[in-house]
N, C-alpha and C. Protein backbone atom coordinates (compact mmCIF):
# COMPACT_ATOMS: atom_id res chain seq x y z
N UNK A 1 99.29 28.26 42.40
CA UNK A 1 97.72 28.36 42.36
C UNK A 1 97.50 29.54 42.93
N UNK A 2 96.53 30.47 42.47
CA UNK A 2 95.82 31.67 42.94
C UNK A 2 94.66 31.18 43.74
N UNK A 3 94.57 31.45 45.12
CA UNK A 3 93.28 31.51 45.83
C UNK A 3 92.49 32.64 45.89
N UNK A 4 92.05 33.28 44.75
CA UNK A 4 91.12 34.44 44.91
C UNK A 4 89.92 34.35 45.72
N UNK A 5 89.48 35.48 45.77
CA UNK A 5 88.01 35.48 46.95
C UNK A 5 86.78 35.25 45.43
N UNK A 6 86.05 34.64 45.83
CA UNK A 6 84.54 34.45 45.04
C UNK A 6 83.51 34.65 45.90
N UNK A 7 82.49 35.34 45.48
CA UNK A 7 81.28 35.31 46.15
C UNK A 7 80.42 34.14 45.83
N UNK A 8 79.73 33.73 46.81
CA UNK A 8 78.53 32.67 46.47
C UNK A 8 77.91 32.66 45.22
N UNK A 9 77.36 33.88 44.89
CA UNK A 9 76.33 33.74 43.65
C UNK A 9 77.24 33.77 42.32
N UNK A 10 78.62 34.08 42.52
CA UNK A 10 79.55 33.95 41.42
C UNK A 10 79.86 32.37 41.06
N UNK A 11 80.00 31.92 42.53
CA UNK A 11 80.56 30.44 42.38
C UNK A 11 78.92 29.74 41.47
N UNK A 12 77.89 30.06 42.03
CA UNK A 12 76.77 29.39 41.63
C UNK A 12 76.43 29.57 40.14
N UNK A 13 76.78 30.69 39.74
CA UNK A 13 76.62 31.33 38.17
C UNK A 13 77.65 30.67 37.29
N UNK A 14 78.96 30.24 37.80
CA UNK A 14 79.80 29.27 37.10
C UNK A 14 79.35 28.05 37.00
N UNK A 15 78.45 27.55 37.89
CA UNK A 15 78.02 26.39 37.79
C UNK A 15 76.79 25.80 36.53
N UNK A 16 76.51 27.11 36.03
CA UNK A 16 75.42 26.97 35.25
C UNK A 16 75.92 26.15 33.88
N UNK A 17 75.03 24.99 33.45
CA UNK A 17 75.51 24.27 32.63
C UNK A 17 76.15 22.75 33.19
N UNK A 18 76.55 23.00 34.42
CA UNK A 18 77.19 21.71 34.98
C UNK A 18 76.26 21.10 35.98
N UNK A 19 76.87 20.00 36.15
CA UNK A 19 76.28 19.07 37.27
C UNK A 19 76.49 19.73 38.75
N UNK A 20 75.19 19.44 39.33
CA UNK A 20 75.07 20.06 40.47
C UNK A 20 73.96 19.15 41.69
N UNK A 21 74.93 18.98 42.87
CA UNK A 21 74.03 17.97 43.81
C UNK A 21 73.57 18.87 44.82
N UNK A 22 72.08 18.67 44.94
CA UNK A 22 71.62 19.58 45.83
C UNK A 22 70.63 18.70 47.06
N UNK A 23 71.33 19.24 48.26
CA UNK A 23 70.69 18.29 49.51
C UNK A 23 69.73 19.22 50.05
N UNK A 24 68.32 18.78 49.96
CA UNK A 24 67.11 19.70 50.47
C UNK A 24 66.87 19.33 51.92
N UNK A 25 65.96 20.37 52.70
CA UNK A 25 64.98 19.98 53.74
C UNK A 25 64.64 18.59 53.97
N UNK A 26 64.60 17.90 54.79
CA UNK A 26 63.99 16.60 54.93
C UNK A 26 64.73 15.47 54.32
N UNK A 27 64.15 14.71 53.36
CA UNK A 27 65.01 13.45 53.10
C UNK A 27 65.41 13.35 51.50
N UNK A 28 65.21 14.46 50.73
CA UNK A 28 65.26 14.62 49.43
C UNK A 28 66.60 15.20 48.96
N UNK A 29 67.15 14.58 47.81
CA UNK A 29 68.30 15.01 47.36
C UNK A 29 67.97 15.13 45.71
N UNK A 30 68.66 16.05 44.82
CA UNK A 30 68.44 16.08 43.46
C UNK A 30 70.00 16.17 43.03
N UNK A 31 70.18 15.53 41.78
CA UNK A 31 71.42 15.67 40.97
C UNK A 31 70.80 15.74 39.61
N UNK A 32 71.52 16.89 38.97
CA UNK A 32 71.18 17.33 37.44
C UNK A 32 71.94 18.56 37.29
N UNK A 33 71.69 18.96 36.04
CA UNK A 33 72.35 20.02 35.49
C UNK A 33 71.58 21.20 35.78
N UNK A 34 72.42 22.31 36.25
CA UNK A 34 71.77 23.52 36.59
C UNK A 34 71.51 24.54 35.19
N UNK A 35 70.34 24.80 34.88
CA UNK A 35 70.01 25.76 34.00
C UNK A 35 69.93 27.08 33.97
N UNK A 36 69.68 27.38 35.40
CA UNK A 36 69.45 28.80 35.83
C UNK A 36 68.83 28.74 37.17
N UNK A 37 69.07 30.15 37.79
CA UNK A 37 68.30 30.26 39.02
C UNK A 37 68.09 31.81 39.56
N UNK A 38 67.20 31.96 40.20
CA UNK A 38 67.14 33.56 40.69
C UNK A 38 67.38 33.63 42.12
N UNK A 39 67.57 34.69 42.64
CA UNK A 39 68.08 34.84 44.00
C UNK A 39 67.33 36.07 44.47
N UNK A 40 66.89 35.83 45.97
CA UNK A 40 66.33 37.02 46.45
C UNK A 40 66.61 36.80 47.77
N UNK A 41 66.44 37.80 48.52
CA UNK A 41 66.90 38.07 50.10
C UNK A 41 65.79 38.52 51.01
N UNK A 42 65.66 37.53 52.12
CA UNK A 42 64.58 37.95 52.99
C UNK A 42 65.26 38.40 54.38
N UNK A 43 64.74 39.37 54.97
CA UNK A 43 65.14 40.02 56.19
C UNK A 43 64.45 39.42 57.37
N UNK A 44 64.74 38.90 58.37
CA UNK A 44 64.03 38.61 59.51
C UNK A 44 64.26 39.17 60.55
N UNK A 45 63.48 39.81 61.00
CA UNK A 45 63.43 40.69 62.37
C UNK A 45 63.38 39.79 63.47
N UNK A 46 64.50 39.62 64.34
CA UNK A 46 64.42 38.54 65.51
C UNK A 46 64.06 39.40 66.75
N UNK A 47 64.62 40.70 66.78
CA UNK A 47 64.22 41.28 68.16
C UNK A 47 63.97 42.99 67.46
N UNK A 48 62.71 43.28 67.57
CA UNK A 48 62.39 44.57 66.82
C UNK A 48 63.14 45.93 67.63
N UNK A 49 63.62 45.75 69.00
CA UNK A 49 64.10 46.54 69.48
C UNK A 49 65.62 46.73 69.42
N UNK A 50 66.03 45.40 68.85
CA UNK A 50 67.67 45.58 68.62
C UNK A 50 67.88 45.18 67.18
N UNK A 51 68.18 46.17 66.18
CA UNK A 51 68.19 45.86 64.93
C UNK A 51 69.56 44.95 64.56
N UNK A 52 70.56 44.81 65.48
CA UNK A 52 71.63 44.05 65.11
C UNK A 52 71.31 42.50 65.28
N UNK A 53 70.18 42.40 65.84
CA UNK A 53 69.70 40.91 65.63
C UNK A 53 68.90 40.75 64.39
N UNK A 54 69.00 41.36 63.49
CA UNK A 54 68.26 41.16 62.20
C UNK A 54 68.95 40.13 61.55
N UNK A 55 68.37 39.09 60.75
CA UNK A 55 69.11 38.13 59.96
C UNK A 55 68.71 38.31 58.50
N UNK A 56 69.73 38.20 57.45
CA UNK A 56 69.40 38.17 56.31
C UNK A 56 69.74 36.98 55.64
N UNK A 57 68.54 36.26 54.65
CA UNK A 57 68.70 34.79 54.11
C UNK A 57 68.75 35.12 52.55
N UNK A 58 69.58 34.53 52.23
CA UNK A 58 69.82 34.38 50.61
C UNK A 58 68.89 33.20 50.19
N UNK A 59 68.22 33.34 49.32
CA UNK A 59 67.24 32.32 48.81
C UNK A 59 67.47 31.82 47.28
N UNK A 60 67.63 30.63 46.83
CA UNK A 60 67.88 30.77 45.62
C UNK A 60 66.92 29.55 44.81
N UNK A 61 66.10 30.03 43.85
CA UNK A 61 65.23 29.12 43.17
C UNK A 61 65.93 28.67 41.99
N UNK A 62 65.98 27.35 41.79
CA UNK A 62 66.83 26.81 40.68
C UNK A 62 66.06 25.87 39.55
N UNK A 63 66.44 25.77 38.32
CA UNK A 63 65.63 24.95 37.40
C UNK A 63 67.10 23.94 37.20
N UNK A 64 66.67 22.97 37.24
CA UNK A 64 67.51 21.70 36.72
C UNK A 64 67.08 20.82 35.67
N UNK A 65 67.96 20.32 34.82
CA UNK A 65 67.76 19.32 33.80
C UNK A 65 68.33 18.09 33.91
N UNK A 66 67.83 17.10 33.50
CA UNK A 66 68.27 15.56 33.45
C UNK A 66 68.34 15.23 34.75
N UNK A 67 67.43 15.11 35.57
CA UNK A 67 67.58 15.22 37.16
C UNK A 67 67.08 13.62 37.56
N UNK A 68 67.87 13.32 38.71
CA UNK A 68 67.69 12.28 39.53
C UNK A 68 67.25 12.79 40.75
N UNK A 69 65.98 12.25 41.21
CA UNK A 69 65.56 12.88 42.71
C UNK A 69 65.85 11.30 43.58
N UNK A 70 66.48 11.75 44.70
CA UNK A 70 66.65 10.70 45.62
C UNK A 70 65.88 10.97 46.99
N UNK A 71 64.89 9.88 47.49
CA UNK A 71 64.55 10.20 48.56
C UNK A 71 64.70 8.71 49.50
N UNK A 72 64.78 9.14 50.79
CA UNK A 72 65.03 8.11 51.71
C UNK A 72 63.40 7.90 52.40
N UNK A 73 63.20 6.51 52.13
CA UNK A 73 61.63 6.44 52.70
C UNK A 73 62.04 5.21 53.85
N UNK A 74 61.07 4.86 54.60
CA UNK A 74 61.00 3.60 55.65
C UNK A 74 61.50 2.75 54.79
N UNK A 75 61.11 2.34 53.61
CA UNK A 75 61.34 1.28 52.57
C UNK A 75 62.57 1.19 51.98
N UNK A 76 63.48 2.36 52.16
CA UNK A 76 64.76 2.58 51.38
C UNK A 76 64.94 3.57 50.73
N UNK A 77 65.84 3.52 49.76
CA UNK A 77 66.36 4.72 49.00
C UNK A 77 65.18 4.78 47.65
N UNK A 78 64.69 5.69 47.32
CA UNK A 78 64.07 5.87 45.94
C UNK A 78 64.86 6.49 45.23
N UNK A 79 64.85 6.29 43.78
CA UNK A 79 65.26 7.31 42.64
C UNK A 79 64.23 7.24 41.75
N UNK A 80 64.01 8.69 41.44
CA UNK A 80 63.15 8.83 40.05
C UNK A 80 63.97 9.74 39.32
N UNK A 81 63.57 9.33 37.90
CA UNK A 81 64.63 10.20 37.03
C UNK A 81 63.22 11.23 36.41
N UNK A 82 63.66 12.48 36.19
CA UNK A 82 62.86 13.72 35.54
C UNK A 82 63.76 14.43 34.82
N UNK A 83 62.80 14.79 33.81
CA UNK A 83 63.33 15.88 32.65
C UNK A 83 63.82 16.98 33.19
N UNK A 84 62.91 17.61 33.86
CA UNK A 84 63.31 19.11 34.57
C UNK A 84 62.59 19.24 35.58
N UNK A 85 63.26 20.02 36.79
CA UNK A 85 62.47 20.40 38.03
C UNK A 85 62.80 22.09 38.19
N UNK A 86 61.81 22.65 39.02
CA UNK A 86 61.88 23.88 39.53
C UNK A 86 62.13 23.63 41.00
N UNK A 87 63.26 23.90 41.70
CA UNK A 87 63.21 23.91 43.17
C UNK A 87 63.16 25.23 43.93
N UNK A 88 62.27 25.16 44.92
CA UNK A 88 61.98 26.40 45.70
C UNK A 88 63.25 26.51 46.88
N UNK A 89 63.61 27.55 46.61
CA UNK A 89 65.10 27.78 47.35
C UNK A 89 65.09 27.77 48.90
N UNK A 90 63.73 28.10 49.42
CA UNK A 90 63.44 27.90 50.85
C UNK A 90 63.79 26.53 51.34
N UNK A 91 63.79 25.39 50.69
CA UNK A 91 64.06 24.14 51.00
C UNK A 91 65.40 23.73 50.70
N UNK A 92 66.36 24.49 50.22
CA UNK A 92 67.61 23.84 49.74
C UNK A 92 68.68 24.13 51.05
N UNK A 93 69.33 22.96 51.38
CA UNK A 93 70.07 23.23 52.70
C UNK A 93 71.56 23.34 51.97
N UNK A 94 71.84 22.48 50.84
CA UNK A 94 73.27 22.27 50.61
C UNK A 94 73.54 22.25 49.08
N UNK A 95 74.57 23.10 48.46
CA UNK A 95 74.61 22.62 46.83
C UNK A 95 76.11 22.38 47.09
N UNK A 96 76.54 21.29 46.28
CA UNK A 96 77.73 20.71 45.77
C UNK A 96 77.85 20.65 44.42
N UNK A 97 78.69 21.67 43.98
CA UNK A 97 79.29 21.83 42.41
C UNK A 97 79.99 20.66 41.94
N UNK A 98 79.19 19.79 40.91
CA UNK A 98 80.31 18.64 40.36
C UNK A 98 79.94 17.52 41.21
N UNK A 99 79.21 17.76 42.41
CA UNK A 99 79.21 16.47 43.40
C UNK A 99 78.33 15.43 42.80
N UNK A 100 78.33 14.47 43.25
CA UNK A 100 77.41 13.24 43.09
C UNK A 100 77.32 12.54 44.27
N UNK A 101 76.00 12.25 44.76
CA UNK A 101 75.52 11.35 45.90
C UNK A 101 76.51 9.87 45.93
N UNK A 102 76.95 9.80 47.23
CA UNK A 102 77.40 8.39 47.24
C UNK A 102 76.29 7.22 47.12
N UNK A 103 77.01 6.09 46.91
CA UNK A 103 76.17 4.74 46.39
C UNK A 103 75.49 4.35 47.91
N UNK A 104 75.89 4.89 49.04
CA UNK A 104 75.37 4.32 50.20
C UNK A 104 74.13 4.79 50.64
């Protein structure tokens, strides 16, 4: 089996049309079919005098179809079925291609 190098955007591009589990900041998760995404990069200047401390962040906005939204509330886990969502990439923490949230 070949273990070639793949870039993050290549992996996400290969996921278009496939199921994707997305963990957001806070207590929300989404599971649905990835229809598309756009990407942009943000430069954060940590220290104006030292450019080596600059940080680059890749942000992905995504469109999902046939979505289940999971939210943990004080009353328990809430599930909502949605036809389509547009997710703001600023709030995405983790992408799991083909993954599905556990029943716990």
